[in-house]
PDB file of C-alpha atoms and ligand atoms in Angstrom:
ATOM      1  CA  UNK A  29       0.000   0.000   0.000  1.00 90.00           C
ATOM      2  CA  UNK A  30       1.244   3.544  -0.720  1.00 95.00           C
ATOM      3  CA  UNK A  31       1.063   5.633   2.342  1.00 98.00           C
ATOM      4  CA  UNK A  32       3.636   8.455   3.017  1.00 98.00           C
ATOM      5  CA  UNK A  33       4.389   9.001   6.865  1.00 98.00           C
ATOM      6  CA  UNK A  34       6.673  11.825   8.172  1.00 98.00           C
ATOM      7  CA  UNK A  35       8.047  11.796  11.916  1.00 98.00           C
ATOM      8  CA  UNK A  36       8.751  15.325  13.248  1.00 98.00           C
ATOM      9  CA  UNK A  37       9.917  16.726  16.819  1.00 98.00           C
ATOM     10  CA  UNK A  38      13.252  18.559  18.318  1.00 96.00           C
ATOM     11  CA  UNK A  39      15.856  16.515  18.848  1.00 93.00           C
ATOM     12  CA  UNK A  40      15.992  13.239  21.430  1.00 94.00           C
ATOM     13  CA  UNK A  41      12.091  13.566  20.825  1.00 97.00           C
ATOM     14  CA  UNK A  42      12.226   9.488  20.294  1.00 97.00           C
ATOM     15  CA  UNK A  43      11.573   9.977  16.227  1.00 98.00           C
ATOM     16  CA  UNK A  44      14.620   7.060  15.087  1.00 96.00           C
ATOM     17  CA  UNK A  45      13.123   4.877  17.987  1.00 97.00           C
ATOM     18  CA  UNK A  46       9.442   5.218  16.720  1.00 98.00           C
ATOM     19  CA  UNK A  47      10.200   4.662  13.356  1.00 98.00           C
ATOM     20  CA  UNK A  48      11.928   1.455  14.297  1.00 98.00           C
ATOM     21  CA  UNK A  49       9.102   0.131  16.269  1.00 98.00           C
ATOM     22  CA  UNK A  50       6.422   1.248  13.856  1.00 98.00           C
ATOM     23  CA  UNK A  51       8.520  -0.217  11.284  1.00 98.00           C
ATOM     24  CA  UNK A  52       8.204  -3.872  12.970  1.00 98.00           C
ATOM     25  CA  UNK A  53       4.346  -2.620  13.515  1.00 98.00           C
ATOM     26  CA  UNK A  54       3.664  -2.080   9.822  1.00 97.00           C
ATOM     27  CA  UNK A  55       6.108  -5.426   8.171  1.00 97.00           C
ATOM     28  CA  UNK A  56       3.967  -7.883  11.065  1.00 97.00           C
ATOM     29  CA  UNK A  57       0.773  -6.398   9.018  1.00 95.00           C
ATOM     30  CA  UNK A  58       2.572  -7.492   5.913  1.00 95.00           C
ATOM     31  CA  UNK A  59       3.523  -3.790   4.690  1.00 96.00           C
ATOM     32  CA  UNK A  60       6.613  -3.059   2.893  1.00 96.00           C
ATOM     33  CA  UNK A  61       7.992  -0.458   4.613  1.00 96.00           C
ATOM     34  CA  UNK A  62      10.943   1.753   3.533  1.00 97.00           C
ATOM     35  CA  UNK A  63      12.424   4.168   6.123  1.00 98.00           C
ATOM     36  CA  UNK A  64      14.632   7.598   4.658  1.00 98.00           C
ATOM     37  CA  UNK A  65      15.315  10.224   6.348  1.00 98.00           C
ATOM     38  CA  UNK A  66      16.241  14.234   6.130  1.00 98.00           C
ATOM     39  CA  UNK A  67      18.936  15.956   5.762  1.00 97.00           C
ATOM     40  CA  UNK A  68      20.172  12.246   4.466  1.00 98.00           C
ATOM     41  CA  UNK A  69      18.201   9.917   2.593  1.00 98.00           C
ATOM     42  CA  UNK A  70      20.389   8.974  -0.274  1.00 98.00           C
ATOM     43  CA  UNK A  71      23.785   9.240  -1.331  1.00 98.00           C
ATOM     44  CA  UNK A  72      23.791  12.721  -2.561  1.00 98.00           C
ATOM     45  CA  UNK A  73      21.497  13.557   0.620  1.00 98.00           C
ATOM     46  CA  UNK A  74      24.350  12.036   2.562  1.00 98.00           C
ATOM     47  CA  UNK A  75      27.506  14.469   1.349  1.00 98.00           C
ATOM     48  CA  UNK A  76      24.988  17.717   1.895  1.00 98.00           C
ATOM     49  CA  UNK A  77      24.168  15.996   5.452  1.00 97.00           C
ATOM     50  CA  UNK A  78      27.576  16.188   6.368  1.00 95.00           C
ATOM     51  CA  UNK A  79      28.396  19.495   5.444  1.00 96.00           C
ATOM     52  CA  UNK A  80      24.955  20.594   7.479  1.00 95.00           C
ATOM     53  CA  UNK A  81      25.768  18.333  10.709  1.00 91.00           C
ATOM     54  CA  UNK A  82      29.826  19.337  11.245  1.00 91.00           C
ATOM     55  CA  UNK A  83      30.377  21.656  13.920  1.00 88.00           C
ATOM     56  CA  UNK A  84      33.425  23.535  11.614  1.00 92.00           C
ATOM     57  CA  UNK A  85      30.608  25.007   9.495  1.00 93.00           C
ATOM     58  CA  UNK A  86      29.928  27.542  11.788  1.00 91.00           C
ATOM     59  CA  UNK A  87      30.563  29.958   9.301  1.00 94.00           C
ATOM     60  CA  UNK A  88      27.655  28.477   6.755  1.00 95.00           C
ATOM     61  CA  UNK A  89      24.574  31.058   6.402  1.00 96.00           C
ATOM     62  CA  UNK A  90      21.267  30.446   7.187  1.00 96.00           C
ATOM     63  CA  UNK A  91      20.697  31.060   3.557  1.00 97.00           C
ATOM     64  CA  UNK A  92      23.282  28.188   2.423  1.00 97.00           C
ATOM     65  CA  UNK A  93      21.896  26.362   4.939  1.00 97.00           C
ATOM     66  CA  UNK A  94      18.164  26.264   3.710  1.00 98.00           C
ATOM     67  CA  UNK A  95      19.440  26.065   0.062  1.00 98.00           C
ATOM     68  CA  UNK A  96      21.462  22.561   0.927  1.00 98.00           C
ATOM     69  CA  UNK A  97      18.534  21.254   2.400  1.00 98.00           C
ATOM     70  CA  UNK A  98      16.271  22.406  -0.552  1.00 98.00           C
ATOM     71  CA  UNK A  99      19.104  20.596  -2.282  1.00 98.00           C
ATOM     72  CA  UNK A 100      19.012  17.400  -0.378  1.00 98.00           C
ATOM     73  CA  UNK A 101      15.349  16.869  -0.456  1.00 98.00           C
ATOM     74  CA  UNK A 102      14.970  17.349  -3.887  1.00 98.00           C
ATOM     75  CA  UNK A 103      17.308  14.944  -5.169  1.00 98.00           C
ATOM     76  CA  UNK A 104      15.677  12.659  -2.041  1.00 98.00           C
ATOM     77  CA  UNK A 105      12.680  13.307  -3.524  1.00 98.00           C
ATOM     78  CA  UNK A 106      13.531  12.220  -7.086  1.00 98.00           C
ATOM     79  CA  UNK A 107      15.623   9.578  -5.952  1.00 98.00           C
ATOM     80  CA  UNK A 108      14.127   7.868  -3.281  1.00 98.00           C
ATOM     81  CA  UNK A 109      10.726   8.716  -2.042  1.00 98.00           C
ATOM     82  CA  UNK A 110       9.000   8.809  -5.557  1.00 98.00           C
ATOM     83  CA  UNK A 111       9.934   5.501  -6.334  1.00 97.00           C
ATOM     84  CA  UNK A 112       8.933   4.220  -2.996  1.00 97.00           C
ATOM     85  CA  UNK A 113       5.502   5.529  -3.175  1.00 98.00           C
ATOM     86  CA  UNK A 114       5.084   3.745  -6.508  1.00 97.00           C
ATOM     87  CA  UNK A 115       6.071   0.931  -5.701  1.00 95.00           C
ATOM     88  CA  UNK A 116       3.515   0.897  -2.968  1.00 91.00           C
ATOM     89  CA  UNK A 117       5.388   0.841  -0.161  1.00 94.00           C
ATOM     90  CA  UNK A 118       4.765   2.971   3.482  1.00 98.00           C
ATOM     91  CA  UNK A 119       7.204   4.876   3.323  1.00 98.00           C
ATOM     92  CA  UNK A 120       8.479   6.759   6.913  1.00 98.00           C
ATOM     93  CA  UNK A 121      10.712   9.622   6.342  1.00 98.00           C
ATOM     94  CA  UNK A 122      12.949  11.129   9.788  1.00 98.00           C
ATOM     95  CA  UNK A 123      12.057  14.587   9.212  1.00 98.00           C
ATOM     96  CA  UNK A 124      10.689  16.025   6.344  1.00 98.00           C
ATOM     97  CA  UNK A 125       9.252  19.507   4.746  1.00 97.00           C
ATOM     98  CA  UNK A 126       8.275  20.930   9.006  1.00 98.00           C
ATOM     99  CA  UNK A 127      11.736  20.275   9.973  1.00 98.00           C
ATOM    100  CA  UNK A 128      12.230  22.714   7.607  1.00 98.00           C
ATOM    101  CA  UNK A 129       9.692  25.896   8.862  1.00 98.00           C
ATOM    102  CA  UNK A 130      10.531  24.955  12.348  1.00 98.00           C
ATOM    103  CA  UNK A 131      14.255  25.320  11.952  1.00 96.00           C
ATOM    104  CA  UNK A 132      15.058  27.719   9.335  1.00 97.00           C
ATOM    105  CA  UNK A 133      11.476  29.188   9.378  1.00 98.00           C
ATOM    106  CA  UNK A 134      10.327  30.073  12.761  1.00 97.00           C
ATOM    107  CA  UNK A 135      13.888  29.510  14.613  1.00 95.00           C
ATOM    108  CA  UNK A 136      16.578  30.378  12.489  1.00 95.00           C
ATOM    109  CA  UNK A 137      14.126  33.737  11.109  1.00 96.00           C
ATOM    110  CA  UNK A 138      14.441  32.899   7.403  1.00 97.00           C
ATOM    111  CA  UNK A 139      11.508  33.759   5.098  1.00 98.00           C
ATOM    112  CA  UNK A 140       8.481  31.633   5.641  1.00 98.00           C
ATOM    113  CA  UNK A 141       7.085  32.356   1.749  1.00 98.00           C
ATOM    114  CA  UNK A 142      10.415  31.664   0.289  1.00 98.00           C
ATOM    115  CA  UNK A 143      10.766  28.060   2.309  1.00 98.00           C
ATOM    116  CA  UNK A 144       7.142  27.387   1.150  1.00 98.00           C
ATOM    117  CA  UNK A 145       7.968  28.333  -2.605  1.00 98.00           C
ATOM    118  CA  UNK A 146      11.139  26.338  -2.305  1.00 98.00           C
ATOM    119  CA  UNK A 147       9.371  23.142  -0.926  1.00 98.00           C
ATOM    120  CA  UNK A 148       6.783  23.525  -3.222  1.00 98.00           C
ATOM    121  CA  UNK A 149       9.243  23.192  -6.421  1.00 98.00           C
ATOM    122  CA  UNK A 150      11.335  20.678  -5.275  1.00 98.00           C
ATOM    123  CA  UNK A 151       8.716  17.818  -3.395  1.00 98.00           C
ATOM    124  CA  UNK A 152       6.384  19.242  -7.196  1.00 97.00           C
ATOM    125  CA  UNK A 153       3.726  19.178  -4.252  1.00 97.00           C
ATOM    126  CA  UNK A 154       4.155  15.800  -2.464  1.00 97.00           C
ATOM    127  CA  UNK A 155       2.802  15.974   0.873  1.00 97.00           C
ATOM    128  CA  UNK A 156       2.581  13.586   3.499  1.00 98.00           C
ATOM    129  CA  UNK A 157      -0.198  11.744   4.363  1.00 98.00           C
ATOM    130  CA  UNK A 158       0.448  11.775   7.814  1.00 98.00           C
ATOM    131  CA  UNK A 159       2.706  13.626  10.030  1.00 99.00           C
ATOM    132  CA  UNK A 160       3.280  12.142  13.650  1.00 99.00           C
ATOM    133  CA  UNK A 161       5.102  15.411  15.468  1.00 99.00           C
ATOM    134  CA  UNK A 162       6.483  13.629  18.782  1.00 98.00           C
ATOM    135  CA  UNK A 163       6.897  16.832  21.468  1.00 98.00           C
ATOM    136  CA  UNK A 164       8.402  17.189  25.025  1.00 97.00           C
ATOM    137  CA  UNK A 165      10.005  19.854  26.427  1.00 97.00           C
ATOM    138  CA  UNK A 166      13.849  20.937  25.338  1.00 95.00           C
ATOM    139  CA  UNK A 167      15.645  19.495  28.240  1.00 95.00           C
ATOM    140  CA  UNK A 168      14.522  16.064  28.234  1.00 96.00           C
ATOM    141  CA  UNK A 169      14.981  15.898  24.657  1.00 94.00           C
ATOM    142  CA  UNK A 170      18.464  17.574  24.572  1.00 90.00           C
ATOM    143  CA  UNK A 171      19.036  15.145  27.897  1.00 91.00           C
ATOM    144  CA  UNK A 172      18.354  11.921  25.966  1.00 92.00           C
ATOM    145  CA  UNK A 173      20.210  13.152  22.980  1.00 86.00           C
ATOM    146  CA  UNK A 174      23.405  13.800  24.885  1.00 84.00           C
ATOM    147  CA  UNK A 175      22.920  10.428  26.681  1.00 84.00           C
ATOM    148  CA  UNK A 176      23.134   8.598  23.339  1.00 79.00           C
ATOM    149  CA  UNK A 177      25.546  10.621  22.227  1.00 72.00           C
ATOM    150  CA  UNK A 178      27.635  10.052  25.204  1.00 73.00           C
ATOM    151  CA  UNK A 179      26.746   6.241  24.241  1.00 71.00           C
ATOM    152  CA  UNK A 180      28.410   6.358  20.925  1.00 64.00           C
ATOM    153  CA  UNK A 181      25.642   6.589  18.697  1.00 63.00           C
ATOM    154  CA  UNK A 182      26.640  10.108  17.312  1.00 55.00           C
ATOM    155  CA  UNK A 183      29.633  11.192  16.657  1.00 48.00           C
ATOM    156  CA  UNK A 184      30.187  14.818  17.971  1.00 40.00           C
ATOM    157  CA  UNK A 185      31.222  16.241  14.441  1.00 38.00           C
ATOM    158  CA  UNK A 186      26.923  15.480  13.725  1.00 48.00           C
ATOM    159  CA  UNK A 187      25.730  17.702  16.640  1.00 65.00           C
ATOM    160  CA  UNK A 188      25.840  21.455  14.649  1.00 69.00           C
ATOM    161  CA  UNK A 189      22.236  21.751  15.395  1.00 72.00           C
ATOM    162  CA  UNK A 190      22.266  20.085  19.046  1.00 66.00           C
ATOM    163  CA  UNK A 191      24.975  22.805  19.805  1.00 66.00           C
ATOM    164  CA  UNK A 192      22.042  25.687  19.202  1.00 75.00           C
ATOM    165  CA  UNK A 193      21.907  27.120  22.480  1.00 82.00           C
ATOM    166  CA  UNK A 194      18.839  26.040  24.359  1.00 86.00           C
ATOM    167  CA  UNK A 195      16.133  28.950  23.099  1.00 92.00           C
ATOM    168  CA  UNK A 196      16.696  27.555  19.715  1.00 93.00           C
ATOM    169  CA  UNK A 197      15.409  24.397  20.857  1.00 94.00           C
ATOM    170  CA  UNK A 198      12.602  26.243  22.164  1.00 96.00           C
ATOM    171  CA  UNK A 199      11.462  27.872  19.308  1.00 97.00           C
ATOM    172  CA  UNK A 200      11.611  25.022  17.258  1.00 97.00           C
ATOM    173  CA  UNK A 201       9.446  23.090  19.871  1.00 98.00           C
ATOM    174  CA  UNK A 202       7.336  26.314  20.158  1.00 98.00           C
ATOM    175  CA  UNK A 203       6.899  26.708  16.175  1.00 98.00           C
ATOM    176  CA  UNK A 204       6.098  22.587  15.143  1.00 98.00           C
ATOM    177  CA  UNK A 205       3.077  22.834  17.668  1.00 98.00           C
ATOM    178  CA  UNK A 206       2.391  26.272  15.704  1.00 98.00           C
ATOM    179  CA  UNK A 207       2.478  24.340  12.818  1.00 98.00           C
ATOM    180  CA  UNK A 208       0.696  21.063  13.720  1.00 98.00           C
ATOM    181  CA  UNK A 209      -2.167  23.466  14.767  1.00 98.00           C
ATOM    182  CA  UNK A 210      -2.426  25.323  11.571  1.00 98.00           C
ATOM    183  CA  UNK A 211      -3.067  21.959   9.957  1.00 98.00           C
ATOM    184  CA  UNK A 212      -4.192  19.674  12.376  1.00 98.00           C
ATOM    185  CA  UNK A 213      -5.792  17.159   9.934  1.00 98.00           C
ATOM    186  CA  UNK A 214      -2.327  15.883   8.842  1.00 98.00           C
ATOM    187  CA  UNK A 215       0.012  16.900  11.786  1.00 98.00           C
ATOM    188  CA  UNK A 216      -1.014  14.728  15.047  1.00 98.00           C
ATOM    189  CA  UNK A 217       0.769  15.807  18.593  1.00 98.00           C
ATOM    190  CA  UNK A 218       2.059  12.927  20.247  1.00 98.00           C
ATOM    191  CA  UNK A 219       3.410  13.052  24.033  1.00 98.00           C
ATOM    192  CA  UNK A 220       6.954  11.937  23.808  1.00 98.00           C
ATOM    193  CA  UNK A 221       7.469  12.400  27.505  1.00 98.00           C
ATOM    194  CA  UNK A 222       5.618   9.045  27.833  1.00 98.00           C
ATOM    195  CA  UNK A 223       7.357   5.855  28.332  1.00 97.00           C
ATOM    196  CA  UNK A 224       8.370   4.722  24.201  1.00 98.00           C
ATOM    197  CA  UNK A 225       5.465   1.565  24.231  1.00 98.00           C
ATOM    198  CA  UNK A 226       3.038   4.095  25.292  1.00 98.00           C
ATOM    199  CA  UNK A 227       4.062   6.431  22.543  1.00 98.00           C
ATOM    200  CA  UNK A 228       4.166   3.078  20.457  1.00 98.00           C
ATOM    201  CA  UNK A 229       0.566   2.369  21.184  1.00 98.00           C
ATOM    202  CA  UNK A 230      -0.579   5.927  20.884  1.00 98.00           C
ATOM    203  CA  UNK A 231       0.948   6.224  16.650  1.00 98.00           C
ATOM    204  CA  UNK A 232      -0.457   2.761  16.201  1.00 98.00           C
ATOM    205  CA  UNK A 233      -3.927   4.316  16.583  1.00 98.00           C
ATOM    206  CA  UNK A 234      -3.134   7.043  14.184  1.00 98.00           C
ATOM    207  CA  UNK A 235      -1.670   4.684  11.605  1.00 98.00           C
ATOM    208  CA  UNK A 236      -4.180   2.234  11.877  1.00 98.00           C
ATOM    209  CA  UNK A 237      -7.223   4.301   9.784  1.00 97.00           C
ATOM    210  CA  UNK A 238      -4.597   4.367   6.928  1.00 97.00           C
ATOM    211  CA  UNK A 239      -4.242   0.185   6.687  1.00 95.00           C
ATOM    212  CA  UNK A 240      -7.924   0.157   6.189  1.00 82.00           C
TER     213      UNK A 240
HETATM  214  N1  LIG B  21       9.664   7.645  25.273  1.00 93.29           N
HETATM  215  C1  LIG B  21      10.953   7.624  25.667  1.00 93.29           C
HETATM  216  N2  LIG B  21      11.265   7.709  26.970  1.00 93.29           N
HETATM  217  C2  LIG B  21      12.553   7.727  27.383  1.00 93.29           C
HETATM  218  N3  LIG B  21      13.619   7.656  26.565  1.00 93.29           N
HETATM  219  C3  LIG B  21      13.388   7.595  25.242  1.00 93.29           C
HETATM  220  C4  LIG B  21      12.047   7.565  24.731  1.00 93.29           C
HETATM  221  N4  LIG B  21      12.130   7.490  23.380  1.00 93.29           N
HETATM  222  C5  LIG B  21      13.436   7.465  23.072  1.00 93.29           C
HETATM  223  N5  LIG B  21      14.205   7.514  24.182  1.00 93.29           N
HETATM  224  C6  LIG B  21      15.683   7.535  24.249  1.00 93.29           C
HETATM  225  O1  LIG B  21      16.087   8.874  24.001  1.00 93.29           O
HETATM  226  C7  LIG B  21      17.223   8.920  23.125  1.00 93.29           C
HETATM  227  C8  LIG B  21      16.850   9.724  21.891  1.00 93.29           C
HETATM  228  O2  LIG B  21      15.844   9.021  21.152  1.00 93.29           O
HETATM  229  P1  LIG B  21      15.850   9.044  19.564  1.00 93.29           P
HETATM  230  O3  LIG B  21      17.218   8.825  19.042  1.00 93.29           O
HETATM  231  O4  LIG B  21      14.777   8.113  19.111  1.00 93.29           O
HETATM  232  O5  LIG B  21      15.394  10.564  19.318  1.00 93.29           O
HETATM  233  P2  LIG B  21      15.333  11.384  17.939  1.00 93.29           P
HETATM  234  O6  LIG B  21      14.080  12.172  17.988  1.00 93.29           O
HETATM  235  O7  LIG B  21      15.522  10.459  16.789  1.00 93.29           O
HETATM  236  O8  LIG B  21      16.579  12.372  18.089  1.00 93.29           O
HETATM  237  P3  LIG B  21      17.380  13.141  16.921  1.00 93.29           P
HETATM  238  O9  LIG B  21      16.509  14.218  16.404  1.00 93.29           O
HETATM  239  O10 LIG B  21      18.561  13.712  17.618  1.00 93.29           O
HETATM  240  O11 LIG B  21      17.756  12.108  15.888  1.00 93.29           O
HETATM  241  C9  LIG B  21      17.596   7.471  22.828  1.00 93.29           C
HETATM  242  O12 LIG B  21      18.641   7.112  23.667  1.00 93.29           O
HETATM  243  C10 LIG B  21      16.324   6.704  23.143  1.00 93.29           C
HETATM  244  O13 LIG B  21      16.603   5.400  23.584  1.00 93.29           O
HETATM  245 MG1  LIG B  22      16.930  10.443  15.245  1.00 93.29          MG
END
């Protein structure tokens, strides 16, 4: 079946361990699932991911910065999510076009007309079908991400955007539930401050209407 699912949320919001589980949800229902995610997603995706993740860019401009992502999800676009949704698969994409107005949008200050004019040219309209936006507040998520950083999972050289001082955490927290209000047919609020099978249980329910 072709159903397009985007996870949103600030960072150490559980997205990667959601996906997983939802992932084992969907391929027990006998779904083929494919999982992608942004900045990333394919092997172009991956060279513009590096250059946005390494902490020695400090020097890269917000402007760059939206234009690489632009970039990246374009060519993702083309390259990987098209051909997934064809193919009929669920496909689950880390992050997507709200990453996007939360970060360089509403946090970062960059033009909210010019991201939407951008997004609109390279996804030529795609949308998701459903958005899951996991929230909880900044310093559990920043907590959780440093713990798994500290646990190897991350390299240091990725964390350009977990070094954003903590009020750029906030905003971006502050501007997805902005943005999940202003279109809350697609964008559903999940409490990621409850324990992950919880959380588990609670996107089951919102996938399930889609399997139908
Ligand atoms: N509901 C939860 N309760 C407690 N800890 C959690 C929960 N969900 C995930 N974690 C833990 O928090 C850490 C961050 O989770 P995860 O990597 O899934 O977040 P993320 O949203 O993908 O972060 P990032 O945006 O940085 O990729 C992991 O160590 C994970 O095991
Ligand atoms: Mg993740």
């Amino acid at each position: 079946m072709r159903l397009f699912i985007t996870f949103e949320g600030i960072e150490g919001s559980g997205k990667t361990t959601q996906i997983q589980l939802l992932r084992g949800y969907l391929e027990r229902k006998g779904c083929r699932c494919r999982i992608t995610r942004e900045p990333g997603g394919c092997r172009i995706g991956d060279k513009i991911r590096d250059i946005l993740m390494d902490t020695n860019n400090e020097n890269l401009t917000p402007l760059s910065e939206l234009y690489l992502i632009m970039a990246n999800r374009g060519q993702h676009v083309v390259e990987v999510i098209e051909p997934a949704l064809k193919n009929q698969n669920v496909l689950i994409c880390d992050r997507f076009h709200d990453a996007t107005v939360a970060y360089q949008g509403f946090a970062r200050g960059m033009a909210l007309d010019l991201i939407e004019r951008l997004n609109q040219t390279v996804t030529k309209g795609l949308n998701p079908d459903l958005t899951i936006l996991l929230d909880c507040p900044v310093e559990v998520g920043l907590e959780r991400a440093r713990g798994r950083m500290e646990a190897g999972n991350l390299s240091w050289k990725e964390g350009r955007f977990e070094g954003e001082q903590e009020d750029f955490h906030q905003r971006v927290r502050d501007a997805y539930l902005t943005i999940a209000k202003a279109e809350s047919r697609r964008i559903k609020v999940v409490d990621g401050l409850k324990g992950e099978h919880t959380v588990e249980r609670e996107i089951r329910h919102l996938v399930n209407p889609f399997l139908k």
